[in-house]
Short mmCIF file of N, CA, C and O in Angstrom, two decimals:
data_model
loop_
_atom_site.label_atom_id
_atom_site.label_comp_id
_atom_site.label_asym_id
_atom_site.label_seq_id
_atom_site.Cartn_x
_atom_site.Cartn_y
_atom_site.Cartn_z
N UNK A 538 -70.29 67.56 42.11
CA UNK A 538 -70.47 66.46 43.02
C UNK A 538 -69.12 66.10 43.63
O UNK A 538 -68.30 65.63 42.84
N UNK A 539 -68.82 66.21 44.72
CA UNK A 539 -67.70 65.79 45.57
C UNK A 539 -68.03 64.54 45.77
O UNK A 539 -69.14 64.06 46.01
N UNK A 540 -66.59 63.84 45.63
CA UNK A 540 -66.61 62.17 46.19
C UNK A 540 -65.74 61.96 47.31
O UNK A 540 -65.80 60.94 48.00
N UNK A 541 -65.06 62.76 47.49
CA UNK A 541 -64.20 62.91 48.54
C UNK A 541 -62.89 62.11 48.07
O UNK A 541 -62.05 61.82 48.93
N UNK A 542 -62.69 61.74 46.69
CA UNK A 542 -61.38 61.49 46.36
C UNK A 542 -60.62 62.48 45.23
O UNK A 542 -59.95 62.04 44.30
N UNK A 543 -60.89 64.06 45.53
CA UNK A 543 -60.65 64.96 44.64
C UNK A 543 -59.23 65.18 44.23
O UNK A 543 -58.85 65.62 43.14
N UNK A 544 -58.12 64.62 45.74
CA UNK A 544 -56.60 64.70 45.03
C UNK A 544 -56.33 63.67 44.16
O UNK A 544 -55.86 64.03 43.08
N UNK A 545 -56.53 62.39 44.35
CA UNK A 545 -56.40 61.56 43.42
C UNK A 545 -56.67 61.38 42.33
O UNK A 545 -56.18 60.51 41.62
N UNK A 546 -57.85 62.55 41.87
CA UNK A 546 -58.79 62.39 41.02
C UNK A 546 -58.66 64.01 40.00
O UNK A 546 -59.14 64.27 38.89
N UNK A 547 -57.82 64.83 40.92
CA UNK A 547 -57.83 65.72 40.05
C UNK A 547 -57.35 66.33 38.35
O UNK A 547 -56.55 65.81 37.57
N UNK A 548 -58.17 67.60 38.18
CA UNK A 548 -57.89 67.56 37.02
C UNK A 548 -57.13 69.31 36.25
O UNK A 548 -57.28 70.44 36.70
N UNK A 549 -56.29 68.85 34.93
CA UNK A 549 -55.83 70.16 35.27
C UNK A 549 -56.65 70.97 34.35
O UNK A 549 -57.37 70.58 33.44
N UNK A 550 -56.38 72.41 34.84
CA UNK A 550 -57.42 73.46 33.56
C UNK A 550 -56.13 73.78 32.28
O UNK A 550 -55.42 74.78 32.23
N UNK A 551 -56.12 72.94 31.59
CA UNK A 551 -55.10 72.94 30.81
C UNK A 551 -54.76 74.17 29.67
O UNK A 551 -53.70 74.57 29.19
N UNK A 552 -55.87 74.48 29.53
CA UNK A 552 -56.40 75.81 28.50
C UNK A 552 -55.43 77.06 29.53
O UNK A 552 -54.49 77.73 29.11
N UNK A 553 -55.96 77.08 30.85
CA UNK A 553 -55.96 77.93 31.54
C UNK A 553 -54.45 77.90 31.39
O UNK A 553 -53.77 78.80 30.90
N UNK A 554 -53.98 76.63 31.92
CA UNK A 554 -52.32 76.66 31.97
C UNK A 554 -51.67 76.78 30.46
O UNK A 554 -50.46 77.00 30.48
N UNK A 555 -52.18 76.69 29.32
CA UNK A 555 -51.76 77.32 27.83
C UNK A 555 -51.64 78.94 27.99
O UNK A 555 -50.66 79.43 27.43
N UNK A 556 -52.36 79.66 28.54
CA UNK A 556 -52.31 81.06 28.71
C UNK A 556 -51.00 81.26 29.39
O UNK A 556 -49.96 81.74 28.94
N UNK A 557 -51.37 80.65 30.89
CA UNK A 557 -50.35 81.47 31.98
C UNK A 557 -49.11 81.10 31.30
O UNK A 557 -48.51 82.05 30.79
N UNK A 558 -48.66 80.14 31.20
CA UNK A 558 -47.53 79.59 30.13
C UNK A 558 -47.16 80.88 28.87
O UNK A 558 -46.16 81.59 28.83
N UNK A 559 -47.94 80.86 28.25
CA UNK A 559 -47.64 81.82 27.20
C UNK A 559 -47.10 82.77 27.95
O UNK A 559 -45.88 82.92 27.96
N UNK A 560 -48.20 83.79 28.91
CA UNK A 560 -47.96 85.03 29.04
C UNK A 560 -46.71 85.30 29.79
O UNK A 560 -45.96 86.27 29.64
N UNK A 561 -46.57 84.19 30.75
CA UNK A 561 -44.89 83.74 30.79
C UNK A 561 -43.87 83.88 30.60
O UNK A 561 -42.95 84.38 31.25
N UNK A 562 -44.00 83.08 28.95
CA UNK A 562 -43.01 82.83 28.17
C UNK A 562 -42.59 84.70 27.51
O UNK A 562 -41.48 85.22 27.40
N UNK A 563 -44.03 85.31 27.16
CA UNK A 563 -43.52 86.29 26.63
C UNK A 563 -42.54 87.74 27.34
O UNK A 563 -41.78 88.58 26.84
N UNK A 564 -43.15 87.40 29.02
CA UNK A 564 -42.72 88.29 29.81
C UNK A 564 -41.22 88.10 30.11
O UNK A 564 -40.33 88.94 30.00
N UNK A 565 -41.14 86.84 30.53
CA UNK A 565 -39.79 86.39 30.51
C UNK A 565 -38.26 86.70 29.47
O UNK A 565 -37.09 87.05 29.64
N UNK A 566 -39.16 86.34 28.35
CA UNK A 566 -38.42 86.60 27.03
C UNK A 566 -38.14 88.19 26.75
O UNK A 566 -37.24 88.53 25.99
N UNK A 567 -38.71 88.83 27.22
CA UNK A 567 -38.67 90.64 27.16
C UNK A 567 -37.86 90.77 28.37
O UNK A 567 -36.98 91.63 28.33
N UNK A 568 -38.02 89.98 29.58
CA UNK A 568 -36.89 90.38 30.59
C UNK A 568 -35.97 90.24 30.12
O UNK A 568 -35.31 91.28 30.18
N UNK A 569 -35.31 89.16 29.43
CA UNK A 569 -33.99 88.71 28.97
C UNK A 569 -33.38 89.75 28.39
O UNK A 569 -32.35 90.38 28.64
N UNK A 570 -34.75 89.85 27.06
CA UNK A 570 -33.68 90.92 26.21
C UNK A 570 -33.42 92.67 26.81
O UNK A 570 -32.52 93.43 26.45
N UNK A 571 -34.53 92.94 27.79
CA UNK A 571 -34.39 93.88 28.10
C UNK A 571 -32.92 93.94 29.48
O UNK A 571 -32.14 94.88 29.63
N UNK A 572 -32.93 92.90 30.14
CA UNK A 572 -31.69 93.10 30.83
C UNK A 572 -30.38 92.87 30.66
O UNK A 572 -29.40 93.04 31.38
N UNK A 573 -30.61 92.22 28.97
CA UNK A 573 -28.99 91.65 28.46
C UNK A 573 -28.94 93.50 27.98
O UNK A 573 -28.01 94.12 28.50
N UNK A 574 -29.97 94.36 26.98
CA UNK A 574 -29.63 95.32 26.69
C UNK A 574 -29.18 96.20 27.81
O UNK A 574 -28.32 96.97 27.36
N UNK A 575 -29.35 96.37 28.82
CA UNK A 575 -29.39 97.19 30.33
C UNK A 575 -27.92 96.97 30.91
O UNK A 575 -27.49 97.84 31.66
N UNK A 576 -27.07 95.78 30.58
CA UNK A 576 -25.52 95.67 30.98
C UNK A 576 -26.09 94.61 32.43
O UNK A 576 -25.62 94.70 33.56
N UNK A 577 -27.17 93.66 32.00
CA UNK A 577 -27.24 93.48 33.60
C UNK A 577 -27.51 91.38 33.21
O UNK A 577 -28.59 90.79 33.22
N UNK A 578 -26.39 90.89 32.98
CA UNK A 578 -26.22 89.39 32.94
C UNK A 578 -26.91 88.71 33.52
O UNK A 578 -27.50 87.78 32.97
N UNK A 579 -27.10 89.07 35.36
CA UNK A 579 -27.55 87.96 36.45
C UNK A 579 -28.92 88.06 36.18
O UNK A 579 -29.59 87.06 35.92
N UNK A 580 -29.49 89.49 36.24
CA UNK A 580 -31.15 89.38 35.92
C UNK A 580 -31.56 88.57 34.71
O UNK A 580 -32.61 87.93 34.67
N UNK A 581 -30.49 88.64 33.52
CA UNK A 581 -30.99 88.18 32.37
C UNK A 581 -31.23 87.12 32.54
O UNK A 581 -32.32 86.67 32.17
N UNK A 582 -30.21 86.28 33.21
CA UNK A 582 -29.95 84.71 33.19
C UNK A 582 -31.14 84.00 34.28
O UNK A 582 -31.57 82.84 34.31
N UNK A 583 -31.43 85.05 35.04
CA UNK A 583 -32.10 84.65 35.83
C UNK A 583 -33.75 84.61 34.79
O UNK A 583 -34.39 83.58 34.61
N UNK A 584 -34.09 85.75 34.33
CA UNK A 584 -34.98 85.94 33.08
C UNK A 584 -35.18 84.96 31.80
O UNK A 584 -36.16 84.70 31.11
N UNK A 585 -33.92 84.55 31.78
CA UNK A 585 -34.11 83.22 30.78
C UNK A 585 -34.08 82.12 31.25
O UNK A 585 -34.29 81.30 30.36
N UNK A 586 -33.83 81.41 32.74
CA UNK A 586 -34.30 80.49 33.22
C UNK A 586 -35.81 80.66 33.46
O UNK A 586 -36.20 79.55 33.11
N UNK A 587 -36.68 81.20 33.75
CA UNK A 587 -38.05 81.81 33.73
C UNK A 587 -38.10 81.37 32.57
O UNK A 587 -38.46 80.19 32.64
N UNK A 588 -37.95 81.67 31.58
CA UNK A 588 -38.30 82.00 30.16
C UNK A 588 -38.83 80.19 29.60
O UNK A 588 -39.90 79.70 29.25
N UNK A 589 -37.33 79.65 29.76
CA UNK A 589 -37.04 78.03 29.88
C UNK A 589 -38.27 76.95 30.15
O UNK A 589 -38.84 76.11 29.43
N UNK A 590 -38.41 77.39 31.62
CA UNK A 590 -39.40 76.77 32.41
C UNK A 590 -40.68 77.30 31.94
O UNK A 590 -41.60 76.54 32.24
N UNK A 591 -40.95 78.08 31.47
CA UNK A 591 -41.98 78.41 31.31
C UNK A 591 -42.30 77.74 29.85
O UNK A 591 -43.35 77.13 29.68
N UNK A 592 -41.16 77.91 28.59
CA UNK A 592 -41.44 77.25 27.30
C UNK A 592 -41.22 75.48 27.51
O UNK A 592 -41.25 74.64 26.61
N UNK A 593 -41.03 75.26 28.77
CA UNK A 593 -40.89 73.53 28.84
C UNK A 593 -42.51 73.35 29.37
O UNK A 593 -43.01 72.23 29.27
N UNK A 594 -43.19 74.29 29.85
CA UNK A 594 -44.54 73.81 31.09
C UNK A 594 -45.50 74.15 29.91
O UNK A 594 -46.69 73.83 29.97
N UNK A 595 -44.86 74.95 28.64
CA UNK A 595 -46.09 75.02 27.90
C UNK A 595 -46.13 73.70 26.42
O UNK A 595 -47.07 73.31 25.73
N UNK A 596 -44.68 73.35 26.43
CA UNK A 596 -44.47 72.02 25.82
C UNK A 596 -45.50 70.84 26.50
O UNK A 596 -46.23 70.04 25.92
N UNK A 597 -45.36 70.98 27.45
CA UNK A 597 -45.98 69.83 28.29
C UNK A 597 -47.43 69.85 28.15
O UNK A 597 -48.11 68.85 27.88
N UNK A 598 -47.98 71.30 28.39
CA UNK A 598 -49.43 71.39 28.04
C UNK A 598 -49.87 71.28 26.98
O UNK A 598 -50.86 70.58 26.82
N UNK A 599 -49.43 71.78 26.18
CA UNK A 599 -50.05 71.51 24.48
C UNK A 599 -49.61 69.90 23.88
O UNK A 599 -49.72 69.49 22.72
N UNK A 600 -49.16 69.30 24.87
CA UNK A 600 -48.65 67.25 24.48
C UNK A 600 -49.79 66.95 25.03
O UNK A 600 -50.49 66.12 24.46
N UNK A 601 -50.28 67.61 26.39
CA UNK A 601 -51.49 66.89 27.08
C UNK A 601 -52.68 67.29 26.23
O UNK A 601 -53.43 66.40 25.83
N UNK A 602 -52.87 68.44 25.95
CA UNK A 602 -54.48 68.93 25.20
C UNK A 602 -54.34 68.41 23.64
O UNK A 602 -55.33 68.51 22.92
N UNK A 603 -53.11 67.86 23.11
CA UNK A 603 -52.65 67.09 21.94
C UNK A 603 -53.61 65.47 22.26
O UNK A 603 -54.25 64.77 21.48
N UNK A 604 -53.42 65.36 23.30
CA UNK A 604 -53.58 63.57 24.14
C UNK A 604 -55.22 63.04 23.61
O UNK A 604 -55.53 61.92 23.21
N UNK A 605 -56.28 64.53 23.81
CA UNK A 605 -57.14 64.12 23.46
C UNK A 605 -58.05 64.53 25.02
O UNK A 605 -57.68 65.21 25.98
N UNK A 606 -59.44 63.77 24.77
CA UNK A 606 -60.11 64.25 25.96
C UNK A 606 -60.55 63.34 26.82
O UNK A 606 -61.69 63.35 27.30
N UNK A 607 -59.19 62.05 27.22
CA UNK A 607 -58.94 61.29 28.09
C UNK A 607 -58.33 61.85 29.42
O UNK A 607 -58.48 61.58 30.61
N UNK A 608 -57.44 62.92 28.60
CA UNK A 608 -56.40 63.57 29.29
C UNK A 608 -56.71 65.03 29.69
O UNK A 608 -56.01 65.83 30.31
N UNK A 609 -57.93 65.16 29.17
CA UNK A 609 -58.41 66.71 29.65
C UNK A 609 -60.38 66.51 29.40
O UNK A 609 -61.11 67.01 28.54
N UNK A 610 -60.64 65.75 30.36
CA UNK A 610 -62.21 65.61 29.93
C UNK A 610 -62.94 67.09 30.49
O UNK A 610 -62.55 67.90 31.33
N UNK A 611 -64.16 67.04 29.64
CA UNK A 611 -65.30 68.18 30.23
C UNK A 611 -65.76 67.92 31.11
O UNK A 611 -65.60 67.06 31.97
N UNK A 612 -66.61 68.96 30.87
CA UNK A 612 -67.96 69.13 32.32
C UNK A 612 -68.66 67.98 31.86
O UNK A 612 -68.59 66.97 32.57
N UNK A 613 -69.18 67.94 31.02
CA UNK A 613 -70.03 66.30 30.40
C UNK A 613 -69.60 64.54 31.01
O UNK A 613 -70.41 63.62 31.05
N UNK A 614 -68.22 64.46 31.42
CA UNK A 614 -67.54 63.07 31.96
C UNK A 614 -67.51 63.42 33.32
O UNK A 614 -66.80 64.38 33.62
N UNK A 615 -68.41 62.59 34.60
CA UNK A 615 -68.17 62.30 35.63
C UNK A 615 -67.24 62.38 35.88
O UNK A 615 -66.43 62.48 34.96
N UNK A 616 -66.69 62.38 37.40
CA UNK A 616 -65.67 62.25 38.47
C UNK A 616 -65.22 60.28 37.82
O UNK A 616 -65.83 59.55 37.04
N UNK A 617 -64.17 60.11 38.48
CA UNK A 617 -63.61 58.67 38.60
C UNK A 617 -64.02 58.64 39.97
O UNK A 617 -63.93 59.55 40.80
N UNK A 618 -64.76 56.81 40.18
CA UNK A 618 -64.96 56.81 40.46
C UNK A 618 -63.77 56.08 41.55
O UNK A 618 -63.13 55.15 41.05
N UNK A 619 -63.40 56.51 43.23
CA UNK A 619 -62.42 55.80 43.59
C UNK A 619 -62.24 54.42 44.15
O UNK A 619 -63.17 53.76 44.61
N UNK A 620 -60.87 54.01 44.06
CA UNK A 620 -60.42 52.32 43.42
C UNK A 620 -61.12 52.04 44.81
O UNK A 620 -61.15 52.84 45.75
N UNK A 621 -61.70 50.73 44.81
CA UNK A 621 -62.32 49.93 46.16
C UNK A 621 -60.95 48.84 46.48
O UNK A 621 -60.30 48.14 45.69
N UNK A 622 -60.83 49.03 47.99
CA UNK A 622 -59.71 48.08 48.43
C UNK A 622 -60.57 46.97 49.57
O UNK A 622 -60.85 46.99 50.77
N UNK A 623 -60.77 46.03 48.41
CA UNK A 623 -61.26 44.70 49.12
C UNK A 623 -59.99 43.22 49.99
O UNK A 623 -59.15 42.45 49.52
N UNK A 624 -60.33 43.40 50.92
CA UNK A 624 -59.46 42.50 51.64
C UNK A 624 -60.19 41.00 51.51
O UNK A 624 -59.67 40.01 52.03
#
């Protein structure tokens, strides 16, 4: 059911973002070590900033799916419904 307040209202697939996060984290982490072994610093560093961001976005997701299912409701909990601006 569309309400037509879907940006305000949106929601994230948090599960989904636990994966991409992971698979991420692990690809990243194999760049590092594979380009620190290779003699090649800039890729690495560049590979472990990846790596970083990716183990901070999956910190963040597993605090939110920690939160409970306020913070990540099902298919079962309606849309919010949006705020009315009475003058």
């Amino acid at each position: 059911m569309r309400s037509g307040n879907e940006p305000a209202t949106a929601r994230s697939a948090l599960r989904l973002r636990f994966w991409l996060s992971l698979w991420g984290l692990v690809w990243a982490a194999a760049g590092t070590a594979a380009f620190s072994l290779a003699a090649r610093p800039g890729w690495a560093a560049v590979c472990g900033a990846v790596a970083l961001l990716a183990a901070v976005d999956l910190a963040v997701v597993v605090h939110r799916i920690h939160q409970g299912p306020h913070y990540q409701p099902g298919p079962d909990i309606p849309p919010y419904e949006p705020p009315r601006n009475e003058r």
